[in-house]
């Protein structure tokens, strides 16, 4: 794996919401009832000298950071292809934004759909899917859209695993040195978080005197100045185009360095002084790939949700047939990626043989 790390220092309060615990937080103001959202925590082993204790410590989930990296690529990818979000059906757009859905209803409607396509057979009711299932196969999806290859996605009840692992961001404290590998003069304290009062203003709800009503709620935040250690890794057997896309996502994160919620009002801003080391490929490689294959990729994406255009009746059976010219181009992309991966495997073998 190729690993990159960063130290994210909070420049503004950080709020990363979580479910309420059964126990009322001690720092919650007396006037607050159930109108509060605590910060996300994870039980960690912290060390004080030789003493080890398990304490719920504020963290930032890898899933939330993974999502912001994924979404950072959406608009620039679509724009390079000459598309906009509004041009895509909702289910296709969701695949780009959050990796698509995979609930029981989707799975039931699309059960064994991939196998049916491989056997060139399909049930009538599967011709109007609510999720983008007509993607040909995993290899095509990975080769044609490096952004989905990076972070993975689901289509129907099928998964495309991502090749990027995004870690949890842990606070850098004296007591977490054994976890982060970094020294700190800051000790763990319950005071590293506090509750802030917020208000919601609803001008449509007015009292009898004509004054607008405000609802008060509280959010728990981590104090500015606290540092978090974060890492991500990408599979060594990735292509230059995929690493280029990842580098672009990291660069876009640096341009908009915010974590957690309430970022629209300034929460969660981090400094970028100790940022992730660059990968070995420029972001331009990914953008050039999109430009070079623009026509192929746009046609491919637009067919995902249009089974009426690629489902044919052959010998009284419905079969999935992508256009011949498009299939040829998609085969080229799959072959190019496979050849690149095989070259990487060969390089790795040579290192061990030497």
Coordinates of C-alpha atoms in Angstrom, one line a residue:
X1 CA 0.0 0.0 0.0
X2 CA 1.1 3.6 -0.6
X3 CA 0.3 5.6 2.6
X4 CA 0.2 9.3 3.1
X5 CA -0.4 11.1 6.4
X6 CA -1.2 14.6 7.5
X7 CA -1.6 16.6 10.8
X8 CA -4.8 18.5 10.7
X9 CA -4.8 21.4 13.2
X10 CA -8.2 22.9 14.0
X11 CA -8.4 26.6 13.2
X12 CA -12.1 26.8 14.2
X13 CA -14.3 24.6 16.4
X14 CA -15.0 21.2 15.0
X15 CA -18.4 19.5 15.1
X16 CA -18.8 15.9 14.0
X17 CA -22.2 14.8 15.1
X18 CA -23.2 11.5 16.8
X19 CA -26.1 9.8 18.4
X20 CA -26.9 10.8 22.0
X21 CA -25.7 8.5 24.7
X22 CA -27.9 7.3 27.5
X23 CA -25.9 9.4 30.0
X24 CA -26.4 13.2 29.9
X25 CA -23.0 14.9 29.2
X26 CA -21.6 16.7 32.3
X27 CA -20.7 19.8 30.2
X28 CA -24.2 20.2 28.8
X29 CA -25.8 23.5 29.9
X30 CA -28.6 23.1 32.5
X31 CA -31.1 24.7 30.2
X32 CA -30.6 22.1 27.5
X33 CA -33.0 19.1 27.4
X34 CA -32.8 16.7 24.5
X35 CA -32.0 19.4 22.0
X36 CA -28.3 18.7 21.6
X37 CA -25.9 16.7 19.4
X38 CA -22.8 15.3 20.9
X39 CA -19.5 15.0 19.1
X40 CA -18.6 11.6 17.7
X41 CA -16.3 9.6 20.0
X42 CA -14.5 6.3 19.9
X43 CA -13.3 4.2 22.9
X44 CA -9.5 4.3 22.7
X45 CA -6.8 2.9 24.9
X46 CA -4.9 5.9 26.3
X47 CA -1.6 5.7 28.2
X48 CA -0.5 7.7 31.1
X49 CA 2.9 6.4 32.1
X50 CA 2.4 2.7 32.5
X51 CA -1.3 3.1 33.2
X52 CA -3.7 2.2 30.3
X53 CA -7.3 3.3 30.3
X54 CA -10.1 3.0 27.8
X55 CA -11.7 6.4 27.3
X56 CA -14.2 7.7 24.7
X57 CA -12.1 10.2 22.7
X58 CA -13.4 12.7 20.1
X59 CA -12.5 11.5 16.5
X60 CA -13.4 12.2 12.9
X61 CA -14.6 9.2 11.1
X62 CA -12.9 7.8 8.1
X63 CA -16.2 7.5 6.4
X64 CA -16.9 11.3 6.6
X65 CA -13.4 12.1 5.2
X66 CA -13.9 9.5 2.5
X67 CA -17.2 11.1 1.5
X68 CA -15.7 14.6 1.2
X69 CA -12.8 13.3 -1.0
X70 CA -15.3 11.4 -3.1
X71 CA -17.6 14.3 -3.6
X72 CA -14.8 16.7 -4.4
X73 CA -14.3 14.8 -7.6
X74 CA -17.9 14.9 -8.8
X75 CA -18.2 18.4 -10.3
X76 CA -14.8 18.5 -11.9
X77 CA -15.3 15.1 -13.4
X78 CA -18.7 15.9 -14.8
X79 CA -17.6 19.3 -16.0
X80 CA -14.6 17.8 -17.9
X81 CA -17.0 15.4 -19.6
X82 CA -19.3 18.3 -20.5
X83 CA -22.0 17.2 -18.0
X84 CA -23.7 18.8 -15.1
X85 CA -25.4 17.2 -12.1
X86 CA -28.8 18.0 -13.5
X87 CA -28.0 16.0 -16.6
X88 CA -27.9 12.7 -14.7
X89 CA -30.8 10.7 -13.4
X90 CA -31.0 10.7 -9.6
X91 CA -29.8 7.1 -9.1
X92 CA -26.8 7.7 -11.4
X93 CA -25.9 11.0 -9.7
X94 CA -26.0 9.3 -6.3
X95 CA -23.5 6.7 -7.5
X96 CA -21.1 9.5 -8.2
X97 CA -21.8 11.5 -5.0
X98 CA -22.1 8.8 -2.3
X99 CA -21.4 5.5 -4.1
X100 CA -25.1 4.6 -4.7
X101 CA -27.5 2.8 -2.4
X102 CA -27.7 -0.8 -1.3
X103 CA -30.7 -1.4 0.8
X104 CA -32.9 -4.5 1.0
X105 CA -35.4 -3.1 -1.5
X106 CA -32.7 -2.6 -4.1
X107 CA -31.3 -6.0 -3.5
X108 CA -34.7 -7.6 -3.9
X109 CA -35.4 -5.9 -7.2
X110 CA -32.0 -6.6 -8.6
X111 CA -31.2 -10.0 -7.2
X112 CA -28.7 -11.8 -9.3
X113 CA -28.9 -9.2 -12.0
X114 CA -25.3 -9.4 -12.9
X115 CA -25.5 -13.1 -13.4
X116 CA -28.6 -12.7 -15.5
X117 CA -26.7 -10.2 -17.7
X118 CA -23.8 -12.5 -18.1
X119 CA -26.2 -15.2 -19.2
X120 CA -27.8 -12.7 -21.5
X121 CA -31.2 -13.1 -19.9
X122 CA -33.3 -10.7 -17.9
X123 CA -36.7 -10.6 -16.3
X124 CA -39.2 -8.1 -17.6
X125 CA -39.5 -6.3 -14.3
X126 CA -35.7 -5.7 -14.2
X127 CA -35.8 -3.5 -17.3
X128 CA -36.8 -0.4 -15.2
X129 CA -34.2 -0.5 -12.4
X130 CA -34.2 2.1 -9.6
X131 CA -30.5 1.8 -9.3
X132 CA -27.8 1.9 -12.1
X133 CA -27.4 -1.8 -12.7
X134 CA -26.6 -1.8 -16.4
X135 CA -22.9 -1.0 -16.0
X136 CA -21.7 -4.1 -18.0
X137 CA -19.3 -5.5 -15.4
X138 CA -17.0 -4.5 -12.5
X139 CA -13.9 -4.4 -14.8
X140 CA -15.5 -1.9 -17.2
X141 CA -16.8 0.3 -14.4
X142 CA -13.3 0.4 -12.7
X143 CA -11.5 1.0 -16.0
X144 CA -13.9 3.7 -17.3
X145 CA -14.4 5.7 -14.2
X146 CA -11.3 5.9 -12.0
X147 CA -13.1 8.1 -9.4
X148 CA -15.5 5.1 -8.7
X149 CA -12.5 2.7 -8.7
X150 CA -10.9 4.8 -6.0
X151 CA -13.8 5.0 -3.6
X152 CA -16.0 2.1 -4.7
X153 CA -19.7 2.0 -5.3
X154 CA -22.8 -0.2 -5.3
X155 CA -25.2 -0.9 -8.1
X156 CA -28.2 -3.0 -7.2
X157 CA -26.9 -5.6 -4.8
X158 CA -23.4 -5.6 -6.4
X159 CA -20.4 -3.9 -4.9
X160 CA -17.3 -2.4 -6.5
X161 CA -14.7 -2.3 -3.7
X162 CA -12.7 0.9 -3.5
X163 CA -8.9 0.8 -3.8
X164 CA -8.4 3.7 -1.3
X165 CA -8.5 3.1 2.5
X166 CA -9.3 6.3 4.4
X167 CA -8.4 6.2 8.0
X168 CA -10.0 7.7 11.2
X169 CA -8.6 11.0 12.4
X170 CA -7.3 10.6 15.9
X171 CA -6.5 13.5 18.3
X172 CA -2.7 14.0 18.9
X173 CA -2.3 13.9 22.6
X174 CA 0.3 12.8 25.1
X175 CA -1.9 9.8 25.9
X176 CA -2.3 8.8 22.2
X177 CA 1.3 8.8 21.1
X178 CA 1.3 5.0 20.9
X179 CA -1.6 5.3 18.3
X180 CA -0.4 8.3 16.3
X181 CA 3.4 7.9 16.6
X182 CA 3.5 11.6 17.3
X183 CA 4.6 13.4 20.5
X184 CA 2.4 16.2 22.0
X185 CA 2.4 18.5 25.0
X186 CA -1.4 18.4 25.1
X187 CA -2.9 16.1 27.6
X188 CA -6.3 14.5 27.3
X189 CA -9.0 16.4 29.1
X190 CA -12.8 16.4 29.0
X191 CA -12.5 20.2 28.5
X192 CA -11.2 19.7 25.0
X193 CA -14.8 19.7 23.9
X194 CA -17.6 22.1 24.9
X195 CA -21.2 22.8 23.9
X196 CA -22.2 25.8 21.8
X197 CA -25.7 27.2 21.7
X198 CA -27.1 27.5 18.2
X199 CA -30.5 28.9 17.0
X200 CA -32.8 28.1 14.2
X201 CA -34.8 30.9 12.8
X202 CA -38.2 30.2 11.2
X203 CA -39.9 33.3 9.9
X204 CA -43.0 31.3 9.0
X205 CA -43.8 30.6 12.6
X206 CA -44.7 33.8 14.4
X207 CA -46.3 34.3 17.7
X208 CA -49.3 36.4 18.3
X209 CA -47.2 39.6 18.7
X210 CA -45.7 39.2 15.3
X211 CA -42.3 38.3 16.6
X212 CA -40.4 35.4 14.9
X213 CA -39.7 32.4 16.9
X214 CA -36.3 30.9 17.4
X215 CA -35.5 27.4 18.5
X216 CA -32.4 26.8 20.6
X217 CA -30.2 23.7 20.3
X218 CA -26.7 22.8 21.3
X219 CA -23.8 21.2 19.5
X220 CA -20.6 19.8 21.0
X221 CA -17.4 21.0 19.4
X222 CA -13.7 20.2 19.7
X223 CA -11.7 23.3 20.6
X224 CA -9.6 25.1 18.0
X225 CA -5.9 24.3 18.3
X226 CA -6.4 20.6 18.8
X227 CA -4.5 18.5 16.3
X228 CA -5.6 15.3 14.5
X229 CA -3.5 12.7 12.9
X230 CA -4.9 11.3 9.7
X231 CA -3.8 8.9 7.0
X232 CA -5.0 7.3 3.8
X233 CA -3.6 4.6 1.6
X234 CA -4.0 3.5 -2.0
X235 CA -3.4 0.1 -3.4
X236 CA 0.1 -0.3 -4.8
X237 CA -1.5 -2.1 -7.8
X238 CA -3.3 1.1 -8.9
X239 CA -3.0 2.8 -12.2
X240 CA -1.4 6.2 -12.7
X241 CA -4.8 7.5 -13.7
X242 CA -6.3 6.4 -10.4
X243 CA -3.5 7.8 -8.4
X244 CA -3.8 11.1 -10.4
X245 CA -7.5 11.2 -9.5
X246 CA -6.7 10.7 -5.8
X247 CA -4.1 13.5 -6.0
X248 CA -6.7 15.7 -7.5
X249 CA -9.1 14.9 -4.6
X250 CA -6.4 15.7 -2.0
X251 CA -5.6 19.0 -3.8
X252 CA -9.3 20.0 -3.8
X253 CA -9.5 19.1 -0.1
X254 CA -6.6 21.4 0.5
X255 CA -8.3 24.2 -1.3
X256 CA -11.4 23.7 0.9
X257 CA -9.9 22.3 4.2
X258 CA -13.0 21.7 6.3
X259 CA -14.1 18.7 8.3
X260 CA -17.3 17.7 10.0
X261 CA -20.6 19.7 10.0
X262 CA -21.6 23.3 10.2
X263 CA -18.9 24.2 7.7
X264 CA -21.2 26.8 6.1
X265 CA -20.8 28.9 9.3
X266 CA -17.1 28.4 9.6
X267 CA -16.8 25.2 11.7
X268 CA -14.2 22.6 11.1
X269 CA -11.5 24.6 9.2
X270 CA -8.1 22.9 9.5
X271 CA -4.6 24.2 8.6
X272 CA -2.6 22.5 5.8
X273 CA 0.9 23.2 7.0
X274 CA 1.7 19.5 7.5
X275 CA -0.2 18.1 4.6
X276 CA -0.2 14.7 2.8
X277 CA 2.9 14.1 0.7
X278 CA 2.1 14.2 -3.0
X279 CA 1.6 11.0 -4.9
X280 CA 3.8 10.2 -8.0
X281 CA 1.3 11.5 -10.6
X282 CA 0.0 14.9 -11.4
X283 CA -3.8 15.6 -11.3
X284 CA -3.6 16.5 -15.0
X285 CA -3.2 12.8 -15.9
X286 CA -6.8 12.1 -14.7
X287 CA -8.2 15.1 -16.4
X288 CA -6.4 14.2 -19.7
X289 CA -7.9 10.7 -19.4
X290 CA -11.4 12.1 -19.2
X291 CA -10.9 14.5 -22.1
X292 CA -9.3 11.8 -24.3
X293 CA -12.2 9.3 -23.7
X294 CA -15.0 11.9 -23.3
X295 CA -17.3 10.6 -25.9
X296 CA -17.0 7.0 -24.8
X297 CA -17.5 7.8 -21.1
X298 CA -20.5 10.0 -21.7
X299 CA -22.3 7.5 -23.9
X300 CA -21.5 4.7 -21.3
X301 CA -22.8 6.7 -18.4
X302 CA -26.0 7.8 -20.2
X303 CA -26.9 4.2 -21.0
X304 CA -26.8 3.0 -17.4
X305 CA -30.4 4.1 -16.7
X306 CA -31.8 3.4 -20.2
X307 CA -32.4 -0.3 -20.5
X308 CA -34.8 0.3 -23.4
X309 CA -31.8 1.2 -25.6
X310 CA -29.6 -1.8 -24.8
X311 CA -32.0 -4.6 -23.9
X312 CA -32.8 -6.6 -27.1
X313 CA -35.1 -9.6 -27.8
X314 CA -33.1 -12.5 -29.2
X315 CA -34.8 -15.9 -29.6
X316 CA -37.7 -14.7 -27.4
X317 CA -35.3 -13.8 -24.6
X318 CA -34.3 -10.3 -23.5
X319 CA -30.5 -9.8 -23.6
X320 CA -28.3 -6.9 -22.7
X321 CA -26.3 -5.6 -25.7
X322 CA -24.2 -2.5 -25.5
X323 CA -23.6 -0.8 -28.9
X324 CA -20.8 -2.5 -30.8
X325 CA -18.6 0.6 -31.2
X326 CA -19.1 1.4 -27.5
X327 CA -18.3 -2.1 -26.4
X328 CA -15.1 -2.0 -28.5
X329 CA -14.0 1.2 -26.8
X330 CA -14.9 -0.1 -23.3
X331 CA -12.9 -3.3 -24.1
X332 CA -10.0 -1.1 -25.0
X333 CA -10.2 0.7 -21.6
X334 CA -10.4 -2.6 -19.7
X335 CA -7.4 -4.0 -21.6
X336 CA -5.3 -0.8 -21.0
X337 CA -6.0 -1.0 -17.3
X338 CA -5.2 -4.7 -17.1
X339 CA -1.9 -4.1 -19.0
X340 CA -1.0 -1.3 -16.6
X341 CA -1.7 -3.5 -13.6
X342 CA 0.3 -6.4 -15.0
X343 CA 3.2 -4.0 -15.5
X344 CA 3.0 -3.0 -11.9
X345 CA 2.9 -6.6 -10.8
X346 CA 6.0 -7.3 -12.9
X347 CA 7.9 -4.4 -11.3
X348 CA 7.0 -5.7 -7.8
X349 CA 8.1 -9.3 -8.7
X350 CA 11.5 -7.9 -10.0
X351 CA 12.1 -6.1 -6.7
X352 CA 11.7 -9.3 -4.7
X353 CA 13.7 -11.3 -7.1
X354 CA 16.6 -8.9 -6.9

